[in-house]
Short mmCIF file of C-alpha atoms in Angstrom, two decimals:
data_model
loop_
_atom_site.label_atom_id
_atom_site.label_comp_id
_atom_site.label_asym_id
_atom_site.label_seq_id
_atom_site.Cartn_x
_atom_site.Cartn_y
_atom_site.Cartn_z
CA UNK A 1 68.14 72.92 55.00
CA UNK A 2 67.90 75.88 57.39
CA UNK A 3 68.43 78.29 54.49
CA UNK A 4 65.59 76.69 52.55
CA UNK A 5 63.24 76.93 55.53
CA UNK A 6 64.03 80.60 56.09
CA UNK A 7 62.36 81.68 52.80
CA UNK A 8 58.60 82.27 52.89
CA UNK A 9 56.48 79.76 51.04
CA UNK A 10 54.99 81.00 47.81
CA UNK A 11 51.75 79.10 48.25
CA UNK A 12 48.75 80.82 46.75
CA UNK A 13 46.36 82.23 49.34
CA UNK A 14 42.70 81.27 48.87
CA UNK A 15 40.65 84.09 47.33
CA UNK A 16 38.08 85.76 49.54
CA UNK A 17 34.51 84.68 48.94
CA UNK A 18 32.28 87.74 49.26
CA UNK A 19 28.85 87.35 50.81
CA UNK A 20 26.12 89.55 49.29
CA UNK A 21 22.79 89.96 51.04
CA UNK A 22 19.95 90.64 48.61
CA UNK A 23 16.79 92.03 50.23
CA UNK A 24 13.51 92.57 48.40
CA UNK A 25 9.75 92.63 48.82
CA UNK A 26 9.43 90.44 45.74
CA UNK A 27 8.45 86.76 45.79
CA UNK A 28 11.75 85.24 44.72
CA UNK A 29 14.39 85.29 42.04
CA UNK A 30 12.81 86.84 38.95
CA UNK A 31 14.09 88.71 35.89
CA UNK A 32 15.54 91.62 37.92
CA UNK A 33 17.51 89.25 40.11
CA UNK A 34 18.69 87.26 37.10
CA UNK A 35 19.93 90.51 35.56
CA UNK A 36 21.79 91.20 38.82
CA UNK A 37 23.43 87.77 38.62
CA UNK A 38 24.33 88.31 34.97
CA UNK A 39 25.90 91.69 35.76
CA UNK A 40 28.01 90.10 38.47
CA UNK A 41 29.13 87.36 36.06
CA UNK A 42 30.10 89.98 33.48
CA UNK A 43 32.54 91.55 35.92
CA UNK A 44 34.04 88.25 37.02
CA UNK A 45 31.96 87.15 40.01
CA UNK A 46 30.71 83.56 40.09
CA UNK A 47 28.28 82.17 42.63
CA UNK A 48 29.90 79.46 44.68
CA UNK A 49 33.40 80.48 43.58
CA UNK A 50 34.07 84.05 44.70
CA UNK A 51 30.61 85.19 45.86
CA UNK A 52 27.67 83.81 47.76
CA UNK A 53 24.32 85.54 47.43
CA UNK A 54 22.03 85.32 50.43
CA UNK A 55 18.57 85.87 48.95
CA UNK A 56 15.89 87.24 51.30
CA UNK A 57 12.37 88.00 50.05
CA UNK A 58 9.37 89.22 52.05
CA UNK A 59 6.94 87.95 49.38
CA UNK A 60 4.96 91.16 49.74
CA UNK A 61 4.92 91.09 53.56
CA UNK A 62 7.00 94.20 54.27
CA UNK A 63 6.66 93.66 58.01
CA UNK A 64 9.22 90.86 57.61
CA UNK A 65 12.00 93.26 56.57
CA UNK A 66 13.49 93.77 60.06
CA UNK A 67 13.71 90.01 60.65
CA UNK A 68 15.37 89.43 57.27
CA UNK A 69 17.84 92.29 57.77
CA UNK A 70 18.79 90.79 61.14
CA UNK A 71 19.42 87.43 59.42
CA UNK A 72 21.71 89.08 56.87
CA UNK A 73 23.62 90.97 59.55
CA UNK A 74 24.03 87.76 61.57
CA UNK A 75 25.42 86.08 58.45
CA UNK A 76 28.05 88.84 58.29
CA UNK A 77 27.32 89.79 54.70
CA UNK A 78 29.81 92.14 53.07
CA UNK A 79 27.07 94.27 51.49
CA UNK A 80 23.28 94.42 51.37
CA UNK A 81 21.66 95.08 48.00
CA UNK A 82 18.23 96.55 48.68
CA UNK A 83 15.72 95.86 45.94
CA UNK A 84 13.47 98.86 46.55
CA UNK A 85 13.01 101.79 48.88
CA UNK A 86 11.27 99.79 51.62
CA UNK A 87 14.14 97.30 51.64
CA UNK A 88 16.69 100.13 51.74
CA UNK A 89 14.95 101.76 54.73
CA UNK A 90 14.73 98.46 56.57
CA UNK A 91 18.41 97.78 55.97
CA UNK A 92 19.36 101.32 57.03
CA UNK A 93 17.39 100.86 60.26
CA UNK A 94 18.88 97.42 60.84
CA UNK A 95 22.61 98.15 60.53
CA UNK A 96 25.00 101.06 60.70
CA UNK A 97 28.07 99.06 59.64
CA UNK A 98 27.15 96.89 56.65
CA UNK A 99 27.26 98.87 53.37
CA UNK A 100 23.82 99.14 51.74
CA UNK A 101 23.30 99.72 48.02
CA UNK A 102 19.94 100.52 46.47
CA UNK A 103 19.53 100.29 42.68
CA UNK A 104 17.35 103.36 42.09
CA UNK A 105 14.98 105.69 43.82
CA UNK A 106 13.45 108.97 42.74
CA UNK A 107 15.02 111.26 45.37
CA UNK A 108 17.04 109.53 48.11
CA UNK A 109 17.64 112.84 49.91
CA UNK A 110 13.96 113.80 50.07
CA UNK A 111 12.91 110.37 51.33
CA UNK A 112 15.68 110.30 53.94
CA UNK A 113 17.92 107.51 52.69
CA UNK A 114 20.99 109.76 52.39
CA UNK A 115 22.05 113.17 53.69
CA UNK A 116 22.94 114.58 50.26
CA UNK A 117 23.87 113.39 46.79
CA UNK A 118 27.41 114.74 47.06
CA UNK A 119 28.00 113.40 50.59
CA UNK A 120 25.52 110.61 51.31
CA UNK A 121 27.05 109.88 54.72
CA UNK A 122 26.41 106.72 56.67
CA UNK A 123 26.46 103.32 55.04
CA UNK A 124 23.79 103.80 52.34
CA UNK A 125 24.40 104.64 48.70
CA UNK A 126 22.73 104.09 45.36
CA UNK A 127 21.39 105.70 42.22
CA UNK A 128 18.94 108.55 41.90
CA UNK A 129 16.83 108.83 38.78
CA UNK A 130 14.96 112.07 39.41
CA UNK A 131 16.57 114.11 42.17
CA UNK A 132 16.17 117.89 42.00
CA UNK A 133 19.24 119.52 40.49
CA UNK A 134 20.27 116.55 38.39
CA UNK A 135 18.57 117.81 35.25
CA UNK A 136 20.68 120.96 35.37
CA UNK A 137 23.83 118.89 35.92
CA UNK A 138 22.95 116.62 33.01
CA UNK A 139 22.44 119.63 30.76
CA UNK A 140 25.73 121.10 32.00
CA UNK A 141 27.55 117.87 31.12
#
């Protein structure tokens, strides 16, 4: 009996449920947000199983961003997805520890979201669609 108790149990540990904060000036879940959900499903994430999405919308009232960012931080989200530049700035101003991802912006360096494309620094990252120097890199590739 003592020998049997000395071996660790092989019980399966519960999988972590990731909490995603989604922040936008939009009015609610629309086609862009549905595409986001679909993309998550395609890579194996399922709402209520291994992720929870905390939706926060200002409904056009951008002055609400700081309050909504504070809510997401208090909920201890694992990442904030910022649906637009205003949301990304609000999230950047509201937390230095939670990773922030923005889908696209024209030039994140010029607008001050990141320090540089090669080394964004801080906790903000995303995609740039029209940053100076990218055209040359694209041609080079």
